[in-house]
Coordinates of C-alpha atoms in Angstrom, one line a residue:
M1 CA 29.7 -31.2 76.2
S2 CA 33.5 -31.7 76.8
H3 CA 36.0 -29.6 75.0
P4 CA 38.0 -31.5 72.3
A5 CA 41.2 -30.8 74.4
H6 CA 39.6 -32.6 77.3
R7 CA 39.1 -35.7 75.2
V8 CA 42.7 -35.6 74.2
L9 CA 43.6 -35.4 77.9
L10 CA 41.3 -38.3 78.6
V11 CA 43.0 -40.5 76.1
G12 CA 46.4 -39.5 77.4
A13 CA 45.3 -40.1 81.0
L14 CA 43.8 -43.5 80.4
A15 CA 46.2 -45.1 77.9
L16 CA 49.3 -45.6 80.1
S17 CA 51.4 -45.2 77.0
V18 CA 54.1 -43.0 78.5
A19 CA 55.1 -45.4 81.3
G20 CA 55.8 -48.3 78.8
C21 CA 55.9 -52.0 79.4
A22 CA 59.4 -52.0 80.8
A23 CA 58.3 -50.3 84.0
L24 CA 55.6 -52.9 84.6
R25 CA 58.1 -55.8 84.3
R26 CA 60.3 -54.4 87.1
S27 CA 60.0 -56.3 90.4
D28 CA 59.3 -53.1 92.3
A29 CA 56.6 -51.9 89.9
P30 CA 52.9 -52.3 90.7
A31 CA 50.7 -54.9 89.1
P32 CA 49.8 -53.7 85.6
P33 CA 46.7 -51.6 85.4
P34 CA 44.0 -53.5 83.5
D35 CA 44.5 -53.4 79.8
L36 CA 41.4 -54.2 77.8
L37 CA 43.0 -56.8 75.6
E38 CA 44.8 -58.5 78.5
L39 CA 41.6 -58.5 80.6
G40 CA 39.7 -60.0 77.6
A41 CA 42.2 -62.8 77.5
A42 CA 41.9 -63.6 81.2
E43 CA 41.6 -67.2 82.2
V44 CA 38.1 -68.5 82.1
S45 CA 36.5 -70.3 85.0
T46 CA 37.3 -74.0 85.3
T47 CA 34.0 -75.4 84.2
A48 CA 33.6 -79.2 83.8
P49 CA 34.7 -80.5 80.4
P50 CA 32.0 -81.2 77.8
P51 CA 30.4 -84.6 78.0
E52 CA 30.3 -85.2 74.2
A53 CA 33.1 -87.5 73.2
A54 CA 34.3 -85.6 70.1
A55 CA 34.1 -82.2 71.9
Y56 CA 35.9 -83.7 74.9
A57 CA 38.7 -85.0 72.7
H58 CA 39.2 -81.7 71.0
F59 CA 39.0 -79.9 74.4
L60 CA 41.8 -82.1 75.8
A61 CA 43.9 -81.6 72.7
G62 CA 43.4 -77.9 72.8
M63 CA 44.4 -77.8 76.5
L64 CA 47.6 -79.7 75.8
A65 CA 48.5 -77.5 72.9
A66 CA 47.9 -74.4 75.0
N67 CA 50.0 -75.7 77.8
R68 CA 53.0 -76.2 75.4
G69 CA 52.5 -72.7 73.9
D70 CA 51.1 -73.8 70.6
Q71 CA 48.3 -71.2 70.2
A72 CA 47.5 -72.0 66.6
E73 CA 46.9 -75.7 67.4
A74 CA 45.0 -74.8 70.5
T75 CA 42.7 -72.5 68.5
T76 CA 42.1 -75.2 65.9
Q77 CA 41.2 -77.8 68.5
F78 CA 38.8 -75.5 70.3
E79 CA 37.2 -74.5 67.0
R80 CA 36.6 -78.2 66.4
A81 CA 35.3 -78.6 70.0
V82 CA 32.8 -75.8 69.5
E83 CA 31.7 -77.4 66.2
A84 CA 31.1 -80.7 68.0
D85 CA 29.3 -79.1 70.9
P86 CA 27.9 -75.6 70.1
S87 CA 25.8 -75.6 73.2
S88 CA 28.8 -75.4 75.6
A89 CA 29.2 -71.8 76.9
M90 CA 32.6 -72.8 78.4
L91 CA 34.0 -73.8 74.9
H92 CA 32.8 -70.6 73.4
Q93 CA 34.4 -68.7 76.2
R94 CA 37.7 -70.5 75.9
L95 CA 37.8 -70.0 72.2
A96 CA 37.0 -66.3 72.6
A97 CA 40.0 -65.9 75.0
L98 CA 42.3 -67.5 72.3
Y99 CA 41.0 -65.2 69.6
V100 CA 41.7 -62.2 71.9
R101 CA 45.3 -63.2 72.3
Q102 CA 45.6 -63.4 68.5
G103 CA 44.0 -60.0 68.0
R104 CA 41.0 -61.6 66.2
L105 CA 38.5 -59.3 68.0
A106 CA 35.6 -59.8 65.7
D107 CA 35.8 -63.5 66.2
A108 CA 36.3 -63.1 69.9
L109 CA 33.2 -60.9 70.1
E110 CA 31.1 -63.5 68.3
Q111 CA 32.3 -66.3 70.6
S112 CA 31.9 -64.4 73.9
Q113 CA 28.5 -63.2 72.9
A114 CA 27.5 -66.8 72.2
A115 CA 28.8 -67.8 75.6
V116 CA 26.7 -65.1 77.4
R117 CA 23.7 -66.1 75.4
L118 CA 24.1 -69.7 76.4
D119 CA 24.8 -68.9 80.1
P120 CA 23.9 -65.3 81.1
T121 CA 24.5 -66.1 84.8
D122 CA 28.2 -66.8 84.3
V123 CA 29.9 -63.7 85.6
D124 CA 33.3 -64.6 84.1
G125 CA 31.8 -65.1 80.6
R126 CA 29.9 -61.8 80.9
L127 CA 33.0 -60.0 82.0
M128 CA 34.9 -61.3 79.0
Y129 CA 32.1 -60.1 76.7
A130 CA 32.2 -56.7 78.3
D131 CA 36.0 -56.5 77.8
V132 CA 35.8 -57.3 74.1
L133 CA 32.9 -54.9 73.6
S134 CA 34.9 -52.1 75.2
T135 CA 38.0 -53.1 73.2
V136 CA 36.2 -52.8 69.9
G137 CA 34.8 -49.4 70.9
R138 CA 31.2 -50.4 71.6
D139 CA 31.3 -48.5 74.9
G140 CA 27.6 -48.2 75.6
E141 CA 27.1 -51.9 75.4
A142 CA 30.2 -52.6 77.4
V143 CA 28.9 -50.3 80.2
R144 CA 25.7 -52.3 80.4
E145 CA 27.6 -55.5 80.6
Y146 CA 29.9 -54.3 83.3
E147 CA 26.9 -53.0 85.3
A148 CA 25.3 -56.4 85.0
V149 CA 28.5 -58.1 86.2
L150 CA 28.6 -55.7 89.3
A151 CA 25.0 -56.4 90.0
E152 CA 25.9 -60.0 90.4
D153 CA 29.3 -59.4 92.0
P154 CA 29.8 -55.9 93.4
D155 CA 33.3 -56.6 94.5
R156 CA 34.7 -57.6 91.1
E157 CA 37.6 -55.1 90.9
Q158 CA 38.3 -55.5 87.3
A159 CA 34.8 -54.7 86.2
R160 CA 34.6 -51.7 88.5
L161 CA 37.8 -50.3 87.3
L162 CA 36.9 -50.6 83.7
L163 CA 33.4 -49.3 84.2
G164 CA 34.9 -46.2 85.9
V165 CA 37.2 -45.7 82.9
L166 CA 34.3 -46.0 80.5
Y167 CA 32.1 -43.5 82.4
A168 CA 35.0 -41.0 82.2
K169 CA 35.5 -41.7 78.5
Q170 CA 31.8 -40.8 78.0
G171 CA 32.3 -37.6 80.0
D172 CA 30.4 -38.8 83.0
F173 CA 33.1 -38.0 85.6
A174 CA 30.7 -38.0 88.5
R175 CA 29.7 -41.6 88.0
A176 CA 33.2 -42.5 87.1
E177 CA 34.5 -41.1 90.5
A178 CA 31.6 -42.7 92.4
T179 CA 32.4 -46.1 90.9
L180 CA 36.0 -45.9 91.8
T181 CA 35.3 -44.4 95.3
Y182 CA 33.1 -47.4 96.1
L183 CA 36.0 -49.7 95.3
I184 CA 38.4 -47.7 97.5
E185 CA 35.8 -47.7 100.4
R186 CA 35.6 -51.5 100.2
D187 CA 39.4 -51.8 99.9
P188 CA 41.3 -48.8 101.3
D189 CA 44.6 -50.4 100.1
S190 CA 43.4 -50.6 96.5
F191 CA 46.4 -49.2 94.6
L192 CA 44.6 -49.5 91.2
G193 CA 41.5 -47.8 92.7
Y194 CA 43.5 -44.7 93.7
Y195 CA 45.5 -44.8 90.5
Y196 CA 42.5 -44.8 88.2
L197 CA 40.7 -42.3 90.4
G198 CA 43.6 -40.0 89.7
R199 CA 43.3 -40.5 86.0
V200 CA 39.6 -40.0 86.0
R201 CA 40.0 -36.7 88.0
T202 CA 42.8 -35.6 85.6
A203 CA 40.4 -36.3 82.7
G204 CA 37.8 -34.2 84.4
Q205 CA 40.4 -31.4 85.0
N206 CA 40.1 -31.8 88.8
F207 CA 43.9 -31.5 89.1
A208 CA 44.1 -31.0 92.8
G209 CA 41.9 -34.1 93.4
A210 CA 43.9 -36.1 90.9
E211 CA 47.2 -35.3 92.6
A212 CA 45.7 -36.3 96.0
A213 CA 44.6 -39.7 94.5
Y214 CA 48.0 -40.2 93.0
R215 CA 49.7 -39.5 96.3
K216 CA 47.5 -42.1 98.0
A217 CA 48.5 -44.6 95.3
L218 CA 52.2 -43.8 95.9
A219 CA 51.7 -44.2 99.7
I220 CA 50.8 -47.8 98.9
N221 CA 53.6 -48.3 96.3
P222 CA 56.2 -45.5 96.4
N223 CA 58.1 -46.8 93.4
A224 CA 55.2 -47.1 91.0
Q225 CA 56.6 -45.5 87.9
P226 CA 53.3 -45.2 86.0
V227 CA 51.9 -43.1 88.9
L228 CA 55.0 -40.9 89.0
V229 CA 54.8 -40.3 85.2
D230 CA 51.1 -39.4 85.5
I231 CA 51.9 -36.9 88.2
A232 CA 54.6 -35.4 86.1
L233 CA 52.2 -35.1 83.2
L234 CA 49.7 -33.4 85.6
Y235 CA 52.4 -30.9 86.6
E236 CA 53.0 -30.2 82.9
A237 CA 49.3 -29.6 82.3
T238 CA 49.1 -27.2 85.3
Q239 CA 52.2 -25.2 84.2
R240 CA 54.5 -26.6 86.9
P241 CA 57.5 -27.6 84.7
D242 CA 60.1 -27.6 87.4
E243 CA 58.2 -30.1 89.5
A244 CA 57.6 -32.2 86.4
I245 CA 61.3 -32.2 85.7
V246 CA 62.1 -33.5 89.2
I247 CA 59.7 -36.4 88.8
Y248 CA 61.0 -37.3 85.3
E249 CA 64.5 -37.3 86.6
Q250 CA 63.5 -39.6 89.5
V251 CA 61.9 -42.0 87.1
L252 CA 64.9 -42.1 84.8
R253 CA 67.2 -42.8 87.8
A254 CA 65.2 -45.9 88.5
N255 CA 64.8 -46.9 84.8
P256 CA 67.2 -45.1 82.4
R257 CA 65.5 -46.8 79.4
Q258 CA 62.2 -45.0 79.8
D259 CA 62.6 -43.3 76.4
Q260 CA 59.2 -41.6 76.3
V261 CA 60.0 -40.0 79.7
R262 CA 63.4 -38.9 78.5
R263 CA 61.8 -37.3 75.4
R264 CA 59.4 -35.3 77.6
L265 CA 62.2 -34.3 79.9
G266 CA 64.3 -33.1 76.9
A267 CA 61.3 -31.2 75.5
L268 CA 60.8 -29.5 78.9
Y269 CA 64.4 -28.5 79.1
A270 CA 64.2 -27.1 75.5
R271 CA 61.1 -25.0 76.4
Q272 CA 63.0 -23.6 79.3
R273 CA 65.9 -22.8 77.0
K274 CA 68.2 -25.1 78.9
Y275 CA 69.6 -26.3 75.6
D276 CA 72.6 -28.2 77.0
D277 CA 70.4 -30.2 79.3
A278 CA 67.9 -30.9 76.5
L279 CA 70.7 -32.0 74.2
A280 CA 72.1 -34.3 76.8
Q281 CA 68.7 -36.1 77.0
F282 CA 68.3 -36.4 73.3
R283 CA 71.9 -37.6 72.9
E284 CA 71.2 -40.3 75.5
L285 CA 68.1 -41.3 73.5
E286 CA 70.1 -41.5 70.3
K287 CA 72.2 -44.3 71.8
G288 CA 69.5 -46.9 71.8
D289 CA 66.4 -45.2 70.4
A290 CA 64.4 -47.3 68.0
D291 CA 63.3 -44.0 66.4
A292 CA 66.8 -42.5 66.1
Q293 CA 65.9 -40.2 63.3
D294 CA 63.2 -38.5 65.3
T295 CA 65.7 -37.9 68.1
R296 CA 68.2 -36.5 65.6
T297 CA 65.6 -34.2 64.3
K298 CA 65.0 -32.8 67.8
I299 CA 68.7 -32.4 68.3
G300 CA 68.9 -30.5 65.1
L301 CA 66.0 -28.2 66.1
I302 CA 67.8 -27.4 69.4
L303 CA 71.0 -26.6 67.5
L304 CA 69.1 -24.4 65.1
E305 CA 67.5 -22.6 68.0
T306 CA 70.9 -21.9 69.6
G307 CA 72.4 -20.7 66.3
E308 CA 74.8 -23.7 65.8
Y309 CA 73.9 -23.9 62.2
D310 CA 76.7 -26.1 61.0
R311 CA 75.9 -28.8 63.6
A312 CA 72.2 -28.5 62.8
V313 CA 72.8 -29.0 59.1
N314 CA 74.8 -32.1 60.0
E315 CA 72.0 -33.6 62.1
F316 CA 69.3 -32.9 59.5
S317 CA 71.5 -34.2 56.7
L318 CA 72.0 -37.5 58.7
V319 CA 68.3 -37.8 59.0
L320 CA 67.8 -37.3 55.3
G321 CA 70.6 -39.8 54.5
A322 CA 68.6 -42.4 56.3
E323 CA 65.2 -41.2 55.2
P324 CA 65.4 -39.2 52.0
G325 CA 61.7 -38.8 51.9
N326 CA 61.5 -37.1 55.3
A327 CA 60.0 -33.8 54.2
R328 CA 59.8 -32.3 57.7
A329 CA 63.6 -32.8 58.2
R330 CA 64.2 -31.3 54.8
Y331 CA 62.1 -28.3 55.7
Y332 CA 64.1 -27.8 58.9
L333 CA 67.3 -28.2 56.8
A334 CA 66.1 -25.4 54.5
S335 CA 65.2 -23.2 57.5
T336 CA 68.7 -23.7 58.8
Y337 CA 70.3 -22.6 55.6
E338 CA 67.9 -19.6 55.5
Q339 CA 68.8 -18.5 59.0
S340 CA 72.5 -19.0 58.4
G341 CA 72.5 -16.7 55.5
D342 CA 72.6 -19.2 52.6
P343 CA 69.4 -18.4 50.7
A344 CA 70.4 -20.3 47.5
R345 CA 70.7 -23.6 49.4
A346 CA 67.6 -22.8 51.4
I347 CA 65.6 -22.3 48.2
E348 CA 67.0 -25.6 46.8
E349 CA 65.8 -27.6 49.8
Y350 CA 62.4 -25.8 50.1
Q351 CA 61.7 -26.6 46.5
R352 CA 62.2 -30.3 47.2
I353 CA 59.3 -30.5 49.6
P354 CA 56.6 -32.5 47.7
P355 CA 53.2 -30.9 46.9
E356 CA 51.3 -33.4 48.9
H357 CA 53.1 -32.6 52.2
E358 CA 51.5 -30.3 54.7
L359 CA 54.6 -28.0 54.7
Y360 CA 54.6 -27.5 50.9
V361 CA 52.7 -24.2 51.0
D362 CA 54.9 -22.8 53.8
A363 CA 58.0 -23.9 51.8
Q364 CA 56.8 -22.2 48.6
R365 CA 56.0 -19.0 50.5
N366 CA 59.5 -19.0 51.9
V367 CA 60.9 -19.6 48.4
V368 CA 59.0 -16.6 47.0
T369 CA 60.1 -14.4 49.9
L370 CA 63.8 -15.4 49.6
L371 CA 63.8 -14.8 45.8
Q372 CA 62.1 -11.5 46.2
Q373 CA 64.5 -10.4 48.9
S374 CA 67.5 -11.3 46.8
G375 CA 66.2 -9.1 43.9
Q376 CA 65.0 -12.0 41.8
G377 CA 61.5 -10.7 41.2
D378 CA 60.9 -12.6 38.0
A379 CA 62.1 -15.9 39.6
A380 CA 59.9 -15.3 42.6
A381 CA 56.9 -14.8 40.2
A382 CA 57.8 -17.9 38.3
A383 CA 58.1 -20.0 41.5
L384 CA 54.7 -18.8 42.6
R385 CA 53.1 -19.6 39.3
R386 CA 54.4 -23.2 39.5
A387 CA 53.1 -23.6 43.0
R388 CA 49.7 -22.1 42.0
E389 CA 49.5 -24.6 39.1
L390 CA 49.9 -27.4 41.5
K391 CA 47.6 -25.9 44.1
P392 CA 45.3 -23.6 42.2
D393 CA 42.8 -23.2 45.1
E394 CA 45.3 -22.8 47.9
A395 CA 44.3 -19.6 49.7
E396 CA 47.6 -19.1 51.3
L397 CA 49.4 -19.1 47.9
I398 CA 46.9 -16.6 46.6
D399 CA 47.7 -14.4 49.6
V400 CA 51.4 -14.7 48.8
E401 CA 50.6 -13.6 45.2
A402 CA 48.9 -10.5 46.5
V403 CA 51.9 -9.7 48.7
L404 CA 54.3 -10.2 45.8
L405 CA 52.3 -8.0 43.5
R406 CA 52.3 -5.3 46.2
E407 CA 56.0 -5.5 46.7
Q408 CA 56.5 -5.1 43.0
G409 CA 54.5 -1.9 43.1
K410 CA 51.4 -3.4 41.5
V411 CA 49.0 -2.4 44.2
P412 CA 45.8 -2.4 42.0
E413 CA 46.6 -5.9 40.8
A414 CA 47.2 -7.0 44.4
I415 CA 43.8 -5.6 45.4
A416 CA 42.1 -7.5 42.6
V417 CA 43.7 -10.8 43.8
M418 CA 42.8 -10.1 47.5
Q419 CA 39.3 -9.1 46.5
Q420 CA 38.7 -12.5 45.0
L421 CA 40.2 -14.2 48.1
V422 CA 38.0 -12.2 50.5
E423 CA 34.9 -13.1 48.4
A424 CA 35.9 -16.8 48.6
H425 CA 36.7 -16.6 52.3
P426 CA 34.4 -13.8 53.8
D427 CA 35.0 -15.0 57.4
N428 CA 38.8 -14.8 57.3
D429 CA 39.7 -11.7 59.2
R430 CA 43.3 -11.8 58.1
Y431 CA 42.4 -11.5 54.5
Q432 CA 40.0 -8.6 55.3
F433 CA 42.9 -6.9 57.1
T434 CA 45.3 -7.3 54.1
L435 CA 42.7 -6.0 51.6
G436 CA 42.1 -3.0 53.9
A437 CA 45.8 -2.2 54.1
L438 CA 46.1 -2.5 50.3
Y439 CA 43.2 -0.1 49.7
D440 CA 44.8 2.4 52.2
E441 CA 48.1 2.2 50.4
N442 CA 46.2 2.8 47.1
K443 CA 44.9 6.1 48.6
E444 CA 41.4 4.7 49.1
R445 CA 41.5 5.2 52.8
E446 CA 37.8 5.1 53.7
R447 CA 37.3 1.9 51.8
G448 CA 40.4 0.4 53.4
M449 CA 39.0 1.3 56.9
E450 CA 35.7 -0.5 56.1
Y451 CA 37.7 -3.7 55.7
M452 CA 39.6 -3.0 58.9
R453 CA 36.3 -2.7 60.7
R454 CA 35.1 -6.0 59.2
A455 CA 38.3 -7.7 60.3
I456 CA 37.7 -6.5 63.9
E457 CA 34.1 -7.6 63.7
L458 CA 35.1 -11.1 62.6
N459 CA 37.9 -11.3 65.2
P460 CA 37.8 -8.7 68.1
E461 CA 41.3 -9.9 69.0
N462 CA 42.9 -9.0 65.6
A463 CA 45.6 -6.8 67.1
P464 CA 47.1 -5.6 63.8
A465 CA 43.6 -4.4 62.6
L466 CA 42.9 -2.8 66.0
N467 CA 46.1 -0.9 65.8
Y468 CA 45.8 0.0 62.1
L469 CA 42.4 1.5 62.6
G470 CA 43.4 3.3 65.8
Y471 CA 46.6 4.7 64.3
T472 CA 44.7 5.9 61.2
Y473 CA 42.3 7.9 63.4
A474 CA 45.3 9.3 65.3
E475 CA 47.2 10.2 62.2
Q476 CA 44.1 12.1 61.0
G477 CA 43.6 13.7 64.4
V478 CA 40.0 12.4 64.6
K479 CA 38.0 10.1 66.9
L480 CA 41.0 10.2 69.4
D481 CA 39.0 8.6 72.2
E482 CA 38.0 5.7 70.0
A483 CA 41.6 5.5 68.6
E484 CA 43.0 5.2 72.2
T485 CA 40.4 2.4 73.0
L486 CA 41.4 0.4 69.8
I487 CA 45.1 0.8 70.4
R488 CA 44.9 -0.2 74.1
R489 CA 42.9 -3.3 73.0
A490 CA 45.8 -4.2 70.7
L491 CA 48.3 -3.5 73.5
A492 CA 46.4 -5.8 75.8
L493 CA 47.0 -8.6 73.3
S494 CA 50.6 -7.6 72.6
P495 CA 51.9 -5.4 75.4
H496 CA 55.5 -5.2 74.2
D497 CA 54.8 -4.2 70.5
G498 CA 56.8 -1.1 69.7
F499 CA 54.5 -0.1 66.9
Y500 CA 51.4 -0.3 69.1
L501 CA 53.1 1.9 71.7
D502 CA 54.0 4.4 69.0
S503 CA 50.4 4.5 67.9
L504 CA 49.3 5.3 71.5
G505 CA 52.0 7.9 71.9
W506 CA 50.7 9.5 68.7
V507 CA 47.2 9.8 70.1
F508 CA 48.6 11.8 73.1
Y509 CA 50.7 13.9 70.7
Q510 CA 47.5 14.8 68.7
R511 CA 45.8 15.7 72.0
G512 CA 48.7 18.0 72.9
D513 CA 49.7 16.0 75.9
Y514 CA 53.4 15.9 74.9
S515 CA 54.8 14.6 78.2
K516 CA 52.5 11.5 77.9
A517 CA 53.4 11.2 74.2
I518 CA 57.1 11.2 75.0
E519 CA 56.6 8.5 77.7
Y520 CA 55.1 6.0 75.2
L521 CA 57.2 7.0 72.2
E522 CA 60.5 6.6 74.2
R523 CA 59.3 3.0 75.1
A524 CA 58.4 2.4 71.5
V525 CA 61.9 3.5 70.3
Q526 CA 63.5 1.2 72.9
I527 CA 61.7 -1.8 71.4
A528 CA 61.6 -0.9 67.7
G529 CA 64.3 1.8 67.5
D530 CA 65.3 0.8 64.0
D531 CA 62.1 2.1 62.6
P532 CA 62.7 5.7 61.3
T533 CA 59.0 6.7 61.6
I534 CA 58.8 5.9 65.3
T535 CA 62.1 7.8 65.9
E536 CA 60.7 10.8 63.9
H537 CA 57.5 10.7 66.0
L538 CA 59.7 11.0 69.2
G539 CA 61.6 13.9 67.7
D540 CA 58.3 15.6 66.9
A541 CA 57.2 15.2 70.6
Y542 CA 60.5 16.5 71.9
R543 CA 60.3 19.5 69.6
K544 CA 56.7 20.3 70.8
A545 CA 57.8 19.9 74.4
G546 CA 60.7 22.4 73.8
R547 CA 63.4 19.8 74.1
T548 CA 65.2 21.0 71.0
D549 CA 68.6 19.3 71.4
E550 CA 66.9 15.9 71.9
A551 CA 64.7 16.5 69.0
L552 CA 67.6 17.3 66.7
R553 CA 69.5 14.2 67.9
V554 CA 66.6 11.8 67.2
Y555 CA 65.8 13.5 63.9
R556 CA 69.4 12.8 62.8
E557 CA 69.1 9.1 64.0
A558 CA 65.8 8.8 62.0
L559 CA 67.5 10.3 58.9
G560 CA 70.3 7.8 59.1
R561 CA 67.7 5.0 58.8
A562 CA 65.2 6.5 56.4
T563 CA 64.9 4.9 53.0
E564 CA 61.8 6.6 51.6
P565 CA 62.5 9.7 49.6
D566 CA 59.5 11.6 51.1
Q567 CA 60.6 10.9 54.7
T568 CA 64.2 11.7 54.0
E569 CA 63.3 15.1 52.6
R570 CA 60.9 15.8 55.5
L571 CA 63.5 14.9 58.1
R572 CA 66.1 17.2 56.4
G573 CA 63.6 20.0 56.5
K574 CA 62.9 19.5 60.2
I575 CA 66.7 19.4 61.0
D576 CA 67.3 22.6 59.0
D577 CA 64.4 24.3 60.8
L578 CA 65.8 23.5 64.2
Q579 CA 69.4 24.4 63.2
R580 CA 68.2 27.8 61.8
A581 CA 66.2 28.4 64.9
G582 CA 69.2 27.6 67.1
Q583 CA 71.4 30.0 65.1
H584 CA 68.8 32.7 65.2
Q585 CA 68.5 32.3 69.0
G586 CA 72.3 32.4 69.4
A587 CA 72.5 35.6 67.3
S588 CA 69.8 37.2 69.4

């Protein structure tokens, strides 16, 4: 069974959406790859006109209307012709083609099916029936019809291409490739054969084979923009962004109005933190983009990322001026105010996110956090109550309530809230972790560690739980081998986390291996040096290793950052001890 991501890739590989229609209208572009609707509307074979007088009259009137571009009149005349002579497969087939062009697929399916029923030997009629079946999503039936067409006419390129596409869509990549390879063997210059072979191989994640097929297609038509775009997409999928950028730039030099390509190029630049280049692409899009607000939003996000908050506010405000209901742009505007140090305006914008929007819960969480950080505990609680009234069963809001209670010093109440949440969501490892930490804070350590172990059982890659349990053992000086294993697992997931490095350093400290402890604790301080506990740990290791002057220095640094009364008193005691010891040594 294919992974869901593979199905997404298949859709992207077979839709030809990125290249756009403009590329296919260029004189140097390849013939358009077969589109199911267009193939369904292909001209039918020139069968002799119907002998019945009435049917013949309507047939002629329909042909004349079609020739002058009057599709509505042509359809009316062919409907009357079918009524006059329902036994004519040709009339059913012609009417089906007209229905396809008008998007009336159900009617087209009915007429093409009637044509096949009346004349099952007509390959063109059967091909149209297969095209309509595939267009309406009846892939299994379409496959059977394409196979029947190829049994009668093995060299029918259109049927073979679409049959290969459908095999790939069904996950049968071997048959898809065999179908297209047969076409290429019969016609080594089949541009479409190589092109679709590349797409099928991409869908099957045979990226090297896909690139080889695309290169063959480009050897036949070097300026084929759809192929170039697909190669660039392949480079993105295989983590080759620089090569993708080169291709996208090549496509845009040939056709600057390839907006989807420009968007992808801008996104690649942004991911590489080449913000000036990304902005240049999005500014270019803004000039003639039908979806200008989406482009402005991307520009705003880049400006937000680069810290140009005033300009980001301007972009998001312009989007909201054109689209007041654009909740996503409003969320980004609120985020900009928050990061720029304007919590009041951030709260105002967050609170305007409607409850039905997917970002509502995140917005309310941010509102509560900002109010709490600004010392407005009562307002934070009130905001949370309002959100809970609108979303009473929203687990994330219940989680926020527990955090808020804990920050207000109401740890038992927070435990009660989280206990209900864990019971409602027993398979959520994050909730198990939070409940475990709350029990530990409430001096119910053993019960807290039970929930930590459950969190790890549910998710062996829950790095915070791995570290929490490992550090707890290290702090107690027990199960140090298990503690090291747990912490190293956490570090494998987050190798540059200063707190995890501190935990590992503390394991070595408890073993008495102070040189190894100092190695990890110094790295931890480099990463998370603002944390007074990590700094104190390094001072303890220096002190045990006899490096008194360094211990005294880092103890003083930790004291300057400490906020907890217990830690402040403890650090002063350690500093006094070292100073007295130094004075005594000097006197001796």
